[in-house]
Short mmCIF file of N, CA, C and O in Angstrom, two decimals:
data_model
loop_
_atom_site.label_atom_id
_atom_site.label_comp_id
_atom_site.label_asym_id
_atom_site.label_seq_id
_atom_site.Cartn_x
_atom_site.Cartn_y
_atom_site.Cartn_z
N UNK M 1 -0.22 -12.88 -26.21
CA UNK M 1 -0.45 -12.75 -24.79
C UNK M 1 -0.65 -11.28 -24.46
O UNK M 1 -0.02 -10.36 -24.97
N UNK M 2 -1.39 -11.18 -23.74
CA UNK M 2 -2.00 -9.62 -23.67
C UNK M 2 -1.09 -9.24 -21.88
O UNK M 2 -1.50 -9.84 -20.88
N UNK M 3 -0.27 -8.54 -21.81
CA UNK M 3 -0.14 -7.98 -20.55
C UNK M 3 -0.37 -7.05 -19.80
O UNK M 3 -0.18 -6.96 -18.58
N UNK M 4 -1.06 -5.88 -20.96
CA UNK M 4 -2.05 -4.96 -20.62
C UNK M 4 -2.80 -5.04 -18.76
O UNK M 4 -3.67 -4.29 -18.29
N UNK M 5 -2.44 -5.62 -18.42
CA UNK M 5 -3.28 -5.81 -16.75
C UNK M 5 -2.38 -5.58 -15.30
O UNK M 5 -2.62 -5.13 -14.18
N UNK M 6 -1.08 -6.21 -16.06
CA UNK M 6 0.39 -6.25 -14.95
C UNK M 6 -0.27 -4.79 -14.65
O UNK M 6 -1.20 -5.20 -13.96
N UNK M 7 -0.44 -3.30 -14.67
CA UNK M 7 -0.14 -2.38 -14.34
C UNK M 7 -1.25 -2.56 -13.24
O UNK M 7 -0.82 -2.41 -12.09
N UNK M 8 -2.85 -2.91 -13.38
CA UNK M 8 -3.32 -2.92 -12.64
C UNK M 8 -2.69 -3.82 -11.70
O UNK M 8 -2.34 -3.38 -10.60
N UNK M 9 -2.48 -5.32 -12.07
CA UNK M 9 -2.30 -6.20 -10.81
C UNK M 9 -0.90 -5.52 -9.98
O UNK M 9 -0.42 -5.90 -8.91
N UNK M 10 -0.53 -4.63 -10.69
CA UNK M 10 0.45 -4.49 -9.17
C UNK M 10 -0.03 -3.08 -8.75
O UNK M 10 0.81 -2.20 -8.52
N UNK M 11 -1.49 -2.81 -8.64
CA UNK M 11 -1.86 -1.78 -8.18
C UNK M 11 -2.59 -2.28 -7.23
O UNK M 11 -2.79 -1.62 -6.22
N UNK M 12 -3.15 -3.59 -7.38
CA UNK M 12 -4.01 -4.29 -6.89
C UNK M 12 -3.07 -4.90 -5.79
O UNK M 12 -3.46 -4.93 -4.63
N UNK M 13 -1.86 -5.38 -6.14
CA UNK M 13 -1.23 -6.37 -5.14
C UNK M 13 -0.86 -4.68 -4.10
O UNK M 13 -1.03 -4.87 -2.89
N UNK M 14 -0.61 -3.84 -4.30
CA UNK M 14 -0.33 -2.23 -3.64
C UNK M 14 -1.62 -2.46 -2.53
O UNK M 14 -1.44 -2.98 -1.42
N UNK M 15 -2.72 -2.06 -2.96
CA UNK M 15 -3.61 -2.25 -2.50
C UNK M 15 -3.64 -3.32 -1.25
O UNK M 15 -3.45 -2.93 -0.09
N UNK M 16 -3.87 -4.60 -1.55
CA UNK M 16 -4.10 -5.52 -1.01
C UNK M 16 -3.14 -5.80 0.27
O UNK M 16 -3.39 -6.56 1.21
N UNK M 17 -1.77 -4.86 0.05
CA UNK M 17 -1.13 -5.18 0.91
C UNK M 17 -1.21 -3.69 2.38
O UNK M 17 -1.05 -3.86 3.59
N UNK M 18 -1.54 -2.20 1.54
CA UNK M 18 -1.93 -1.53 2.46
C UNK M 18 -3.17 -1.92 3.15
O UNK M 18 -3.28 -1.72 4.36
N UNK M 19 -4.31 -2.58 2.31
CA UNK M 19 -5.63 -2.98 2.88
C UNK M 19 -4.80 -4.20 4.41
O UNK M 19 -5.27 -3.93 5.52
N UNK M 20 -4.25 -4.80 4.41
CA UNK M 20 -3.74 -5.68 5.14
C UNK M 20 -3.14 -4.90 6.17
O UNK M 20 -3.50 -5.20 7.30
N UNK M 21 -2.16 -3.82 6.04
CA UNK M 21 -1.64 -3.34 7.10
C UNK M 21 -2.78 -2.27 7.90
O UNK M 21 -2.61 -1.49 8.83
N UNK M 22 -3.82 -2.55 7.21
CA UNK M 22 -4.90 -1.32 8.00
C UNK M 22 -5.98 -2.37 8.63
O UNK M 22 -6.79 -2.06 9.50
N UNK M 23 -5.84 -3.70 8.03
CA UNK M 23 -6.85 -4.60 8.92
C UNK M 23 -5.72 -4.90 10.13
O UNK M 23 -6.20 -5.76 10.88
N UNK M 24 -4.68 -4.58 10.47
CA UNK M 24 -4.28 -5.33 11.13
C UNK M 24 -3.63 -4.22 12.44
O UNK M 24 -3.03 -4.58 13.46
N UNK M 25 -4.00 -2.74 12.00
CA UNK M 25 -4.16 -1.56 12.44
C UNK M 25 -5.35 -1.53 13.12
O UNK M 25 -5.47 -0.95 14.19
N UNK M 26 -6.54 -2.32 12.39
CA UNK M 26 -7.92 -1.95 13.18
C UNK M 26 -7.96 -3.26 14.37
O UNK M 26 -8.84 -3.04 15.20
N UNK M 27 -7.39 -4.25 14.55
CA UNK M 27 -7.08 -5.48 15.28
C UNK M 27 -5.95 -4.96 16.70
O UNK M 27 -6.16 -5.31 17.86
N UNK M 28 -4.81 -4.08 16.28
CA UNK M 28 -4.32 -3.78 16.87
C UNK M 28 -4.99 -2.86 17.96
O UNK M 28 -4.40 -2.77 19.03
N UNK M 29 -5.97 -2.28 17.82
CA UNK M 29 -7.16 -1.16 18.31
C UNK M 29 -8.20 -1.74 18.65
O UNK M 29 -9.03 -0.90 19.00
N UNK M 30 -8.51 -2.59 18.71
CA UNK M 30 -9.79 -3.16 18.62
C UNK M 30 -10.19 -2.24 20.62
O UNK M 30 -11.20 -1.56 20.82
N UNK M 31 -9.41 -2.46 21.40
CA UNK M 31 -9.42 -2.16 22.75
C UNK M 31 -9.43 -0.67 23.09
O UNK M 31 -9.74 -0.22 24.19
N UNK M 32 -9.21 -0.22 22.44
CA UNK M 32 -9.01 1.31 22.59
C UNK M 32 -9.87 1.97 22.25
O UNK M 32 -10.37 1.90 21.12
N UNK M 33 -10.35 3.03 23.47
CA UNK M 33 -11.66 3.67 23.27
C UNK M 33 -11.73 5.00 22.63
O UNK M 33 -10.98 5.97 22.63
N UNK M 34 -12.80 4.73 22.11
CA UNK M 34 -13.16 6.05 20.67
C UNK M 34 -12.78 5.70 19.32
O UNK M 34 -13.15 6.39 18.37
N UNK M 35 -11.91 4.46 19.13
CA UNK M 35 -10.96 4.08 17.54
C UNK M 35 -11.91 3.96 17.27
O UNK M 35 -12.75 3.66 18.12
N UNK M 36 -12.33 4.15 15.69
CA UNK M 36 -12.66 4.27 14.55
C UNK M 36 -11.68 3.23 13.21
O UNK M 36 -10.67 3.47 12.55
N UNK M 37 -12.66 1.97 13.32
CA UNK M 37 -12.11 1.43 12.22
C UNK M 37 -10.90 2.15 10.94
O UNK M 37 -10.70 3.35 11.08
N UNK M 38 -10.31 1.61 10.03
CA UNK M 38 -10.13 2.35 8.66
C UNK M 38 -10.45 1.29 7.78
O UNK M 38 -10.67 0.13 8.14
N UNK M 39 -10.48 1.65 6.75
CA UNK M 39 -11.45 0.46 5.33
C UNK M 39 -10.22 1.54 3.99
O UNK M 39 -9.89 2.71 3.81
N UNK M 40 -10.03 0.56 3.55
CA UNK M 40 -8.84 0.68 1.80
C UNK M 40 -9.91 0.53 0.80
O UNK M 40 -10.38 -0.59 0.58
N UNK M 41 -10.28 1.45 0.27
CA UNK M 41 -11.20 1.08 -1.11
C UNK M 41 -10.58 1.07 -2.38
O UNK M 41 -10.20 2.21 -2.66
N UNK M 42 -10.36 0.39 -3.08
CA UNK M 42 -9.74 0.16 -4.42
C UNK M 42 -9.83 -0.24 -6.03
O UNK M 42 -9.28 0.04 -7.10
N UNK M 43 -11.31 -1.42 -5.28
CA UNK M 43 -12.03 -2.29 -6.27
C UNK M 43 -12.51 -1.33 -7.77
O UNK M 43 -12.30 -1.56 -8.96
N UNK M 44 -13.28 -0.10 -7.00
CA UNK M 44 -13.67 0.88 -8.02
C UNK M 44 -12.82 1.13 -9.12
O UNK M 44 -13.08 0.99 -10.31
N UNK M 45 -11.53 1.61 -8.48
CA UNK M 45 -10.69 2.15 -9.41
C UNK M 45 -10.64 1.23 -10.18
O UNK M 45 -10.80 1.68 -11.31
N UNK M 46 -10.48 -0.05 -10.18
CA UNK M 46 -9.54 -1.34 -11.02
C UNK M 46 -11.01 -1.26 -12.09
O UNK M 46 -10.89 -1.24 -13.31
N UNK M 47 -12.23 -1.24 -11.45
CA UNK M 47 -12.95 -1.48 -12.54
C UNK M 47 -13.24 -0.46 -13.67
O UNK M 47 -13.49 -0.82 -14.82
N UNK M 48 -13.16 1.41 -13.06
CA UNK M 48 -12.71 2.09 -14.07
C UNK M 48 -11.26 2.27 -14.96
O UNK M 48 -11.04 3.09 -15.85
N UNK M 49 -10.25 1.11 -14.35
CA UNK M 49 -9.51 1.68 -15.15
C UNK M 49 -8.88 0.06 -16.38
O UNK M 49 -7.85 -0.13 -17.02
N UNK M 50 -9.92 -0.61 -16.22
CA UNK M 50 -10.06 -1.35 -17.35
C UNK M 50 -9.85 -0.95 -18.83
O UNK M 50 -9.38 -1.81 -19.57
N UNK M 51 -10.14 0.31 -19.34
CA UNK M 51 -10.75 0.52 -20.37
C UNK M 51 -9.96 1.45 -20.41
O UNK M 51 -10.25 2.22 -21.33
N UNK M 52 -8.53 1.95 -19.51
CA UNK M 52 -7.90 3.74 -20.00
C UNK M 52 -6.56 3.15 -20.45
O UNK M 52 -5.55 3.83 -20.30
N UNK M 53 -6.47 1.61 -21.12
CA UNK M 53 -5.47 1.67 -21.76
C UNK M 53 -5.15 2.28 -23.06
O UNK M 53 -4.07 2.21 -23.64
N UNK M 54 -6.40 2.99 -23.51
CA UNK M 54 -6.80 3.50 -25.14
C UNK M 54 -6.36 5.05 -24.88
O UNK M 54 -6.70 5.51 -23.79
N UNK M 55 -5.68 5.85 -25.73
CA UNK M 55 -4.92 7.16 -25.10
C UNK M 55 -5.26 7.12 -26.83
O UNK M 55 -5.41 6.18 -27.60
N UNK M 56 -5.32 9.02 -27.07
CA UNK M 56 -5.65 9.68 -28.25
C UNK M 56 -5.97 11.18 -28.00
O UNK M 56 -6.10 11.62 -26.86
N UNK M 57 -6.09 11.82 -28.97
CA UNK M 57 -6.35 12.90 -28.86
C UNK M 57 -7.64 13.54 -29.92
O UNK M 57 -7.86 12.85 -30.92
N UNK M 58 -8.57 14.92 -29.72
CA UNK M 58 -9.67 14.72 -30.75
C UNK M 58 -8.96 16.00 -31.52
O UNK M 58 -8.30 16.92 -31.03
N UNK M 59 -9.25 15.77 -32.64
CA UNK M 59 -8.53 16.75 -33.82
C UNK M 59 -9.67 17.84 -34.40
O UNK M 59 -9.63 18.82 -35.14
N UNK M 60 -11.03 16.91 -33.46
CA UNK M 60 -12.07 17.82 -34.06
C UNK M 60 -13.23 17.83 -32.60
O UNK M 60 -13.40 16.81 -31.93
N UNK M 61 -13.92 19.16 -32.31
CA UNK M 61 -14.38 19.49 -31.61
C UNK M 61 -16.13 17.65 -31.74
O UNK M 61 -16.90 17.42 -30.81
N UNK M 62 -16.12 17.05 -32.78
CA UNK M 62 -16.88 16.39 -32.92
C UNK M 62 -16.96 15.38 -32.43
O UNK M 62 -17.98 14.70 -32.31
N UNK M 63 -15.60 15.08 -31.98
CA UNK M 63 -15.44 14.09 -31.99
C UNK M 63 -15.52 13.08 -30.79
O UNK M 63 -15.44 13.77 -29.78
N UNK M 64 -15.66 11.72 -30.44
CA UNK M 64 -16.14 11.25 -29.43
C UNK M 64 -14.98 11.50 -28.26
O UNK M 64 -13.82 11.47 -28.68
N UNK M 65 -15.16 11.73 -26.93
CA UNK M 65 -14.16 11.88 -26.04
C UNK M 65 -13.49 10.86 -25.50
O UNK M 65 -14.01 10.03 -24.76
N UNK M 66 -12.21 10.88 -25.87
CA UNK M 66 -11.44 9.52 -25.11
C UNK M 66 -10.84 9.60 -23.60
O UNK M 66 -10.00 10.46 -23.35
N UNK M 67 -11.11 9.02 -22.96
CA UNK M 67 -10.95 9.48 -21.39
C UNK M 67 -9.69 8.99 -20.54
O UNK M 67 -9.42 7.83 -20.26
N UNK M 68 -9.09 9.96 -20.26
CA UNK M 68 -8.04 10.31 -19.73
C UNK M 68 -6.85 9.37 -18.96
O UNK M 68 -7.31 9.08 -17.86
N UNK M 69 -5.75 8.89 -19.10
CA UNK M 69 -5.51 7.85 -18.51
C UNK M 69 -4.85 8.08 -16.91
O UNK M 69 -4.25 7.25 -16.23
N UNK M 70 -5.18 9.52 -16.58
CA UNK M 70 -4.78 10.21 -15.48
C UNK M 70 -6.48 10.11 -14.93
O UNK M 70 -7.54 10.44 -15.45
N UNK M 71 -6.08 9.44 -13.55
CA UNK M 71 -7.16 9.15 -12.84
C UNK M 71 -6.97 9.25 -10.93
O UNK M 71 -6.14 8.86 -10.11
N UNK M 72 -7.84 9.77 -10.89
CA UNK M 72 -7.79 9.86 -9.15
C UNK M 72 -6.77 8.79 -8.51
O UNK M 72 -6.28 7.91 -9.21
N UNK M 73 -6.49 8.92 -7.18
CA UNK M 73 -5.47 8.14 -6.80
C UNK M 73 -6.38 6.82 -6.28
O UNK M 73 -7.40 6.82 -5.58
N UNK M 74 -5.47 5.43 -7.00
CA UNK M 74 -6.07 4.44 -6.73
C UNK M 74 -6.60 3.82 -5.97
O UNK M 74 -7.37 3.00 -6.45
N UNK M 75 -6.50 3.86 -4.60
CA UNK M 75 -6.48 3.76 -3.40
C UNK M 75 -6.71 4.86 -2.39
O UNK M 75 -6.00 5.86 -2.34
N UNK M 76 -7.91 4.60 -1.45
CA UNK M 76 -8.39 5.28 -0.49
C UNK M 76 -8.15 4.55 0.69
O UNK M 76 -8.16 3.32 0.76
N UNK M 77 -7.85 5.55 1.91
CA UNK M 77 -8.14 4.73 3.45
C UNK M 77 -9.17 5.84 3.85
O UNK M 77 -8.72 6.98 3.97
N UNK M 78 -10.44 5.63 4.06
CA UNK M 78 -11.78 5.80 4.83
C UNK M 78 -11.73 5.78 6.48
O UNK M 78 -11.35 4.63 6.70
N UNK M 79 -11.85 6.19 7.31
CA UNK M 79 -11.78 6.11 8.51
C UNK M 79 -13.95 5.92 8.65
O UNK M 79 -14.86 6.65 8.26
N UNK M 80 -13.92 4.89 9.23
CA UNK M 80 -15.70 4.21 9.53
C UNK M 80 -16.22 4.54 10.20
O UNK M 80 -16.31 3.92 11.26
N UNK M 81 -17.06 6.09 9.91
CA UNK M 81 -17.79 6.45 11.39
C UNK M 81 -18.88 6.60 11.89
O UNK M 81 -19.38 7.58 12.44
N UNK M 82 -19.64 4.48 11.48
CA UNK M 82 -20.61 4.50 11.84
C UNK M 82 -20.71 3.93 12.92
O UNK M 82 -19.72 3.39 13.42
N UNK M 83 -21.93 3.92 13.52
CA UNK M 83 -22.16 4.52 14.95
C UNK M 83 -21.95 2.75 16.02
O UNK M 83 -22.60 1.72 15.88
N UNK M 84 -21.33 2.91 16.56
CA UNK M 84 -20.59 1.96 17.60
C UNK M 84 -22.09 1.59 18.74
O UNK M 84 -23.01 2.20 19.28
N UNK M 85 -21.50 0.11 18.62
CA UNK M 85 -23.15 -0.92 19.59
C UNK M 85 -21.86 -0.83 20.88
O UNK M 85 -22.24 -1.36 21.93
N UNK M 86 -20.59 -0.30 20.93
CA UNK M 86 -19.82 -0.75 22.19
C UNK M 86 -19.77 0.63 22.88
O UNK M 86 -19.57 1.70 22.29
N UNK M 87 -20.02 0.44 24.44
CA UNK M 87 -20.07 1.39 25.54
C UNK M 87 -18.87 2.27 25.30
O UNK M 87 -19.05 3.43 25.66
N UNK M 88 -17.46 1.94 24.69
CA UNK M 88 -16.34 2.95 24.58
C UNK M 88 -16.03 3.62 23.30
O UNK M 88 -15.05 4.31 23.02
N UNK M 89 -17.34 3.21 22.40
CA UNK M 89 -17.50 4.01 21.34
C UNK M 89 -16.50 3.52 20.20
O UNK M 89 -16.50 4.25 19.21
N UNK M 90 -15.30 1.95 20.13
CA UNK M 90 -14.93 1.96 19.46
C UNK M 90 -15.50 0.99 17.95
O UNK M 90 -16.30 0.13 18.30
N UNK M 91 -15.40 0.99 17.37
CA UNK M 91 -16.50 -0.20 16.11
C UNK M 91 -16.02 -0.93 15.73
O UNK M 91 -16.79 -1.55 14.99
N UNK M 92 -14.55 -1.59 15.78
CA UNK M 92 -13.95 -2.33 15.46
C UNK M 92 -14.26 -3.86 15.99
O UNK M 92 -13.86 -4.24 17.09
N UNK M 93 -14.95 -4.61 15.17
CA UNK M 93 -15.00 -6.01 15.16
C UNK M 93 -14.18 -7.53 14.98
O UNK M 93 -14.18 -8.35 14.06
N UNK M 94 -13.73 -7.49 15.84
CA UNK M 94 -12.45 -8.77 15.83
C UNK M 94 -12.65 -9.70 14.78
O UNK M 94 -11.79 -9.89 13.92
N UNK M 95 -14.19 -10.51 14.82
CA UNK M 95 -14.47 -11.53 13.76
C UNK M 95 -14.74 -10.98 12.55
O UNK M 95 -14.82 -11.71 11.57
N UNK M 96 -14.91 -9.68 12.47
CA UNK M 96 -15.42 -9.02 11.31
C UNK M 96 -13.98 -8.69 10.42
O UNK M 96 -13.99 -8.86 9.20
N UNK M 97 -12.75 -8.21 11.11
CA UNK M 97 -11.47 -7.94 10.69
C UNK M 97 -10.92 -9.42 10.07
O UNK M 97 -10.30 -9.66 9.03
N UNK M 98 -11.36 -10.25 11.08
CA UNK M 98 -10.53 -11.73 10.54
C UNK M 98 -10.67 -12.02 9.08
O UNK M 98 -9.90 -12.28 8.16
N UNK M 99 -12.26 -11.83 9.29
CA UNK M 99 -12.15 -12.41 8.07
C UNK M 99 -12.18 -11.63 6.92
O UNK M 99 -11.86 -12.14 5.84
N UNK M 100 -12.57 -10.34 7.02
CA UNK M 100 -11.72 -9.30 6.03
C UNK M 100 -10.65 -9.88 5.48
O UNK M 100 -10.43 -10.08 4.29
N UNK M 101 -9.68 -10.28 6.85
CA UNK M 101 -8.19 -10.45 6.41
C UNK M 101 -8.13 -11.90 5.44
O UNK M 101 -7.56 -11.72 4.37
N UNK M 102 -8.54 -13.03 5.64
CA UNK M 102 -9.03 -14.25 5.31
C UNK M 102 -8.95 -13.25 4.22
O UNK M 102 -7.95 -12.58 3.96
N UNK M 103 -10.07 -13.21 3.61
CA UNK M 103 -10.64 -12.90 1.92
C UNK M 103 -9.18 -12.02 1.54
O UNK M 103 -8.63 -12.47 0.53
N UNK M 104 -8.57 -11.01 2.08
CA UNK M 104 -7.86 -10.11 1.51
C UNK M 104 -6.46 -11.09 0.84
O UNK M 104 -5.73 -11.19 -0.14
N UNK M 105 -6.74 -11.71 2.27
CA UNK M 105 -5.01 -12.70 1.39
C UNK M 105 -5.30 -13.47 0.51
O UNK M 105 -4.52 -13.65 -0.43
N UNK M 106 -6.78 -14.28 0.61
CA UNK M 106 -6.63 -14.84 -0.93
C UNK M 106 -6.93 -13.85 -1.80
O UNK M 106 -6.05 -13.87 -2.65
N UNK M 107 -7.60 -13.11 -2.00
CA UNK M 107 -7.20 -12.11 -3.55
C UNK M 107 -5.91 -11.81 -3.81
O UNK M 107 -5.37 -11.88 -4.91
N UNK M 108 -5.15 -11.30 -2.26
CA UNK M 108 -3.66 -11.14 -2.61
C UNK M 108 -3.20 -12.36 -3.58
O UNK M 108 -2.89 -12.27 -4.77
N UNK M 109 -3.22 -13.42 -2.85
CA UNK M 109 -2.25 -14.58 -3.60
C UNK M 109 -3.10 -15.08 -4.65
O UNK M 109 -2.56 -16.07 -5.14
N UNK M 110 -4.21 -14.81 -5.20
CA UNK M 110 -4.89 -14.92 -6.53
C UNK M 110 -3.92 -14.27 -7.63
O UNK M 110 -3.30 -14.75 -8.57
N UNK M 111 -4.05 -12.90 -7.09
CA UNK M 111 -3.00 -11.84 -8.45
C UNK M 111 -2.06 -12.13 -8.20
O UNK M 111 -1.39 -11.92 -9.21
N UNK M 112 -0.96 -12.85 -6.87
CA UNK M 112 0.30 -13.03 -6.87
C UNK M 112 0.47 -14.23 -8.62
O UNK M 112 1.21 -14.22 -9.61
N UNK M 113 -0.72 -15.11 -8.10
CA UNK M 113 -0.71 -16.30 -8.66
C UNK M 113 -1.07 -16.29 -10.64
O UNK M 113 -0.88 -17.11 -11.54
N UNK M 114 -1.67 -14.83 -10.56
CA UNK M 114 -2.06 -14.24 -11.64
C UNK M 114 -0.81 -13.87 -12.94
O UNK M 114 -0.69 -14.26 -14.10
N UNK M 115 0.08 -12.80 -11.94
CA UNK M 115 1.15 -12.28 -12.54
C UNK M 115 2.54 -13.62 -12.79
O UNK M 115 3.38 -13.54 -13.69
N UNK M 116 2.45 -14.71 -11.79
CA UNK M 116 3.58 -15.43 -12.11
C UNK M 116 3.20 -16.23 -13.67
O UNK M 116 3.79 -16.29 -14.75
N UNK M 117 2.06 -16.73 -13.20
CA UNK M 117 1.23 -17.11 -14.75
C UNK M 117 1.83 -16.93 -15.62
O UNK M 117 2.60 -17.73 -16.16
N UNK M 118 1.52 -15.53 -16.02
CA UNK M 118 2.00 -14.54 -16.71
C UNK M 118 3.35 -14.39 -17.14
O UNK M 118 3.74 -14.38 -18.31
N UNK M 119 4.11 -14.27 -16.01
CA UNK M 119 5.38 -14.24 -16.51
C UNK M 119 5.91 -15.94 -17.07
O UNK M 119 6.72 -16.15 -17.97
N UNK M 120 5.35 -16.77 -16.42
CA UNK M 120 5.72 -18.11 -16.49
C UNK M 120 5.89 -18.35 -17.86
O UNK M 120 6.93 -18.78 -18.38
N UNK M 121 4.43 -17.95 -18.65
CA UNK M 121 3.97 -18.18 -20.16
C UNK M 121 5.22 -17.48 -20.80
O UNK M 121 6.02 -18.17 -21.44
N UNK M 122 5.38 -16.32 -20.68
CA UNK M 122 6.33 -15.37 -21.31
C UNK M 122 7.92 -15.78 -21.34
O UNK M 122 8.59 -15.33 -22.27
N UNK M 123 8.47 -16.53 -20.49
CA UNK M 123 9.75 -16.74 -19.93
C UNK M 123 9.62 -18.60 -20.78
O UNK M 123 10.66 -19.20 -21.05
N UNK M 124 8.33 -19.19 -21.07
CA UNK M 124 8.48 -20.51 -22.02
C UNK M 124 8.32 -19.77 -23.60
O UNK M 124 8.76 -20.41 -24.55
N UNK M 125 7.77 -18.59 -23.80
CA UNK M 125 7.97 -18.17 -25.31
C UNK M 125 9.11 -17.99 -25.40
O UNK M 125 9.72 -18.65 -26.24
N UNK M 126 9.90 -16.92 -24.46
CA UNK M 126 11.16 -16.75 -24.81
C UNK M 126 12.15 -18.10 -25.34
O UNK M 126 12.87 -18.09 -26.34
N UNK M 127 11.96 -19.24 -24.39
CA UNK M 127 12.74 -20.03 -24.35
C UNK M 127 12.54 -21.02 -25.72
O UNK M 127 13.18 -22.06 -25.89
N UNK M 128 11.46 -20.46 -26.71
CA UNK M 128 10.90 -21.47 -27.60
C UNK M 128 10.44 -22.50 -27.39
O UNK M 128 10.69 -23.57 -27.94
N UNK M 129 9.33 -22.16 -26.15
CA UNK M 129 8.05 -23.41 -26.16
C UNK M 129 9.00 -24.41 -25.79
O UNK M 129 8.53 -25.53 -25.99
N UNK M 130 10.28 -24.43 -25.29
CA UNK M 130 10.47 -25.95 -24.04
C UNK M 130 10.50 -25.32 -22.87
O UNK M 130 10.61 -25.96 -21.82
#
């Protein structure tokens, strides 16, 4: 069983849950003039950091470069400042947040559903397969 991923999925479940308190930040605002959405970007990171479980060092100037398992911080909040169709200048979209939020909780409870898996399998090896 490979668990190599737990580190992301609870970077991901991190994520998913600040992404949630900032959709629900931009909902709380939706009325207030001049707000400026915020947006959590994260996806990127998870997909570069697939591959930085491999750590080494080069002994020779030749040699191919292995890349670093120190990486920018996983998670961004963006403040959205494109240009508002509403007279008080704010951009925040009620139906547009919903369903942000919609999609965000099922990915949340995808990886919730991911990691119990996971442990589930691990906790019947221990027990010798009963």
């Amino acid at each position: 069983m490979d668990f190599s991923n737990i580190k992301n999925m609870h970077t991901a479940l991190n994520a998913y849950t600040l992404r949630n308190e900032t959709i629900n930040k931009n909902l709380a605002n939706v009325n207030t003039p001049n707000y400026k959405r915020e947006v959590v970007s994260f996806e990127e990171y998870l997909d570069k950091s697939k591959n930085k479980y491999i750590s080494g060092f080069k002994t020779n100037s030749k040699h191919i470069d292995i890349p670093s398992n120190n990486s920018s911080a996983p998670y961004t909040i963006k403040r959205d400042m494109s240009v508002s169709t509403r007279e008080d200048g704010n951009n925040v979209n009620a139906d547009v947040e919903a369903s942000n939020q919609v999609k965000n909780t099922v990915n949340y409870n995808a990886v919730v559903q991911r990691i119990s898996s996971n442990f589930q399998t691990l906790k019947t090896a221990i027990r010798g397969g009963s």
